[in-house]
PDB file of C-alpha atoms in Angstrom:
ATOM      1  CA  UNK K   1     -85.181  94.127 -77.689  1.00 56.00           C
ATOM      2  CA  UNK K   2     -88.421  92.697 -76.408  1.00 67.00           C
ATOM      3  CA  UNK K   3     -89.079  91.715 -72.811  1.00 81.00           C
ATOM      4  CA  UNK K   4     -87.971  88.071 -72.592  1.00 87.00           C
ATOM      5  CA  UNK K   5     -89.326  85.594 -70.045  1.00 85.00           C
ATOM      6  CA  UNK K   6     -88.069  82.196 -71.261  1.00 90.00           C
ATOM      7  CA  UNK K   7     -85.843  80.432 -73.786  1.00 91.00           C
ATOM      8  CA  UNK K   8     -88.589  80.636 -76.424  1.00 91.00           C
ATOM      9  CA  UNK K   9     -88.336  84.420 -76.124  1.00 94.00           C
ATOM     10  CA  UNK K  10     -84.565  84.275 -76.660  1.00 95.00           C
ATOM     11  CA  UNK K  11     -85.119  82.102 -79.745  1.00 95.00           C
ATOM     12  CA  UNK K  12     -87.697  84.574 -81.083  1.00 95.00           C
ATOM     13  CA  UNK K  13     -85.223  87.462 -80.790  1.00 96.00           C
ATOM     14  CA  UNK K  14     -82.369  85.447 -82.326  1.00 97.00           C
ATOM     15  CA  UNK K  15     -84.608  84.527 -85.269  1.00 97.00           C
ATOM     16  CA  UNK K  16     -85.498  88.228 -85.757  1.00 97.00           C
ATOM     17  CA  UNK K  17     -81.856  89.294 -85.749  1.00 97.00           C
ATOM     18  CA  UNK K  18     -80.790  86.582 -88.179  1.00 98.00           C
ATOM     19  CA  UNK K  19     -83.614  87.567 -90.545  1.00 97.00           C
ATOM     20  CA  UNK K  20     -82.760  91.271 -90.242  1.00 97.00           C
ATOM     21  CA  UNK K  21     -79.166  90.606 -91.308  1.00 97.00           C
ATOM     22  CA  UNK K  22     -80.113  88.276 -94.169  1.00 97.00           C
ATOM     23  CA  UNK K  23     -78.956  84.888 -92.884  1.00 98.00           C
ATOM     24  CA  UNK K  24     -80.296  81.600 -94.241  1.00 98.00           C
ATOM     25  CA  UNK K  25     -81.461  79.864 -91.054  1.00 97.00           C
ATOM     26  CA  UNK K  26     -82.629  76.421 -90.032  1.00 96.00           C
ATOM     27  CA  UNK K  27     -83.275  74.763 -86.702  1.00 92.00           C
ATOM     28  CA  UNK K  28     -82.280  71.089 -86.675  1.00 88.00           C
ATOM     29  CA  UNK K  29     -84.801  68.886 -84.901  1.00 83.00           C
ATOM     30  CA  UNK K  30     -83.753  67.804 -81.437  1.00 72.00           C
ATOM     31  CA  UNK K  31     -84.697  64.165 -81.389  1.00 68.00           C
ATOM     32  CA  UNK K  32     -83.034  60.795 -81.017  1.00 67.00           C
ATOM     33  CA  UNK K  33     -82.139  60.563 -84.711  1.00 71.00           C
ATOM     34  CA  UNK K  34     -79.717  63.501 -84.992  1.00 70.00           C
ATOM     35  CA  UNK K  35     -76.323  64.390 -83.622  1.00 75.00           C
ATOM     36  CA  UNK K  36     -76.320  64.787 -79.840  1.00 78.00           C
ATOM     37  CA  UNK K  37     -75.541  68.311 -78.632  1.00 87.00           C
ATOM     38  CA  UNK K  38     -76.388  70.010 -81.906  1.00 92.00           C
ATOM     39  CA  UNK K  39     -77.129  73.734 -81.552  1.00 94.00           C
ATOM     40  CA  UNK K  40     -80.568  75.362 -81.736  1.00 94.00           C
ATOM     41  CA  UNK K  41     -79.837  77.507 -84.799  1.00 97.00           C
ATOM     42  CA  UNK K  42     -77.696  76.917 -87.846  1.00 97.00           C
ATOM     43  CA  UNK K  43     -77.232  79.831 -90.206  1.00 98.00           C
ATOM     44  CA  UNK K  44     -75.333  80.523 -93.408  1.00 98.00           C
ATOM     45  CA  UNK K  45     -74.435  83.773 -95.134  1.00 97.00           C
ATOM     46  CA  UNK K  46     -71.749  84.562 -97.698  1.00 96.00           C
ATOM     47  CA  UNK K  47     -69.966  81.284 -97.000  1.00 96.00           C
ATOM     48  CA  UNK K  48     -69.901  81.739 -93.220  1.00 97.00           C
ATOM     49  CA  UNK K  49     -71.530  79.085 -91.056  1.00 98.00           C
ATOM     50  CA  UNK K  50     -72.919  80.183 -87.684  1.00 98.00           C
ATOM     51  CA  UNK K  51     -74.146  77.911 -84.879  1.00 98.00           C
ATOM     52  CA  UNK K  52     -76.134  79.409 -82.005  1.00 98.00           C
ATOM     53  CA  UNK K  53     -77.163  77.705 -78.801  1.00 97.00           C
ATOM     54  CA  UNK K  54     -79.878  79.610 -76.908  1.00 96.00           C
ATOM     55  CA  UNK K  55     -80.247  79.646 -73.139  1.00 95.00           C
ATOM     56  CA  UNK K  56     -82.278  81.559 -70.564  1.00 94.00           C
ATOM     57  CA  UNK K  57     -81.779  82.767 -67.010  1.00 88.00           C
ATOM     58  CA  UNK K  58     -78.298  81.505 -66.234  1.00 84.00           C
ATOM     59  CA  UNK K  59     -78.713  78.089 -67.837  1.00 91.00           C
ATOM     60  CA  UNK K  60     -75.501  76.897 -69.435  1.00 92.00           C
ATOM     61  CA  UNK K  61     -74.695  74.666 -72.363  1.00 94.00           C
ATOM     62  CA  UNK K  62     -74.349  70.959 -71.764  1.00 92.00           C
ATOM     63  CA  UNK K  63     -70.983  69.330 -72.315  1.00 94.00           C
ATOM     64  CA  UNK K  64     -72.167  67.984 -75.687  1.00 93.00           C
ATOM     65  CA  UNK K  65     -73.535  71.395 -76.745  1.00 95.00           C
ATOM     66  CA  UNK K  66     -70.290  73.130 -75.805  1.00 96.00           C
ATOM     67  CA  UNK K  67     -68.312  70.490 -77.706  1.00 96.00           C
ATOM     68  CA  UNK K  68     -70.471  71.007 -80.810  1.00 95.00           C
ATOM     69  CA  UNK K  69     -69.858  74.776 -80.717  1.00 97.00           C
ATOM     70  CA  UNK K  70     -66.123  74.192 -80.252  1.00 97.00           C
ATOM     71  CA  UNK K  71     -66.083  71.789 -83.213  1.00 96.00           C
ATOM     72  CA  UNK K  72     -67.819  74.398 -85.384  1.00 97.00           C
ATOM     73  CA  UNK K  73     -65.192  76.969 -84.431  1.00 97.00           C
ATOM     74  CA  UNK K  74     -62.344  74.521 -85.107  1.00 98.00           C
ATOM     75  CA  UNK K  75     -63.825  73.867 -88.549  1.00 97.00           C
ATOM     76  CA  UNK K  76     -63.734  77.584 -89.385  1.00 97.00           C
ATOM     77  CA  UNK K  77     -67.294  78.569 -88.518  1.00 98.00           C
ATOM     78  CA  UNK K  78     -68.667  80.949 -85.939  1.00 97.00           C
ATOM     79  CA  UNK K  79     -70.378  79.728 -82.779  1.00 98.00           C
ATOM     80  CA  UNK K  80     -72.061  81.460 -79.867  1.00 97.00           C
ATOM     81  CA  UNK K  81     -74.225  80.842 -76.830  1.00 96.00           C
ATOM     82  CA  UNK K  82     -76.956  83.492 -76.729  1.00 96.00           C
ATOM     83  CA  UNK K  83     -79.109  84.387 -73.740  1.00 94.00           C
ATOM     84  CA  UNK K  84     -81.366  87.311 -72.891  1.00 93.00           C
ATOM     85  CA  UNK K  85     -78.446  89.384 -71.579  1.00 91.00           C
ATOM     86  CA  UNK K  86     -76.096  89.145 -74.557  1.00 94.00           C
ATOM     87  CA  UNK K  87     -78.389  89.686 -77.552  1.00 94.00           C
ATOM     88  CA  UNK K  88     -76.483  92.916 -78.265  1.00 95.00           C
ATOM     89  CA  UNK K  89     -73.298  90.833 -78.645  1.00 96.00           C
ATOM     90  CA  UNK K  90     -75.051  88.725 -81.273  1.00 97.00           C
ATOM     91  CA  UNK K  91     -76.219  91.877 -83.059  1.00 96.00           C
ATOM     92  CA  UNK K  92     -72.630  93.210 -83.148  1.00 96.00           C
ATOM     93  CA  UNK K  93     -71.332  89.873 -84.454  1.00 96.00           C
ATOM     94  CA  UNK K  94     -73.948  89.810 -87.223  1.00 97.00           C
ATOM     95  CA  UNK K  95     -73.127  93.403 -88.197  1.00 95.00           C
ATOM     96  CA  UNK K  96     -69.465  92.447 -88.624  1.00 94.00           C
ATOM     97  CA  UNK K  97     -69.798  89.158 -90.515  1.00 89.00           C
TER      98      UNK K  97
END
């Protein structure tokens, strides 16, 4: 993985991994007109929905972001918080979905 210095770098690496494993990906806009707490990445492959919230350098998900990821999981999807230190975990997940 590349040397990562900020959340934009984490997002760049997540985007690369999702593309490598053939996921259809979109990033919902984060503005006042959408659902609060929505994750950075939404992805779909073979009927599996995946939500990914990206963070950098020890930052954690907000309460609303964590709730969104929990709701995705409850609805049968996959959800994950990804930071520069667990990109390998994302890679393993994508290899197994």
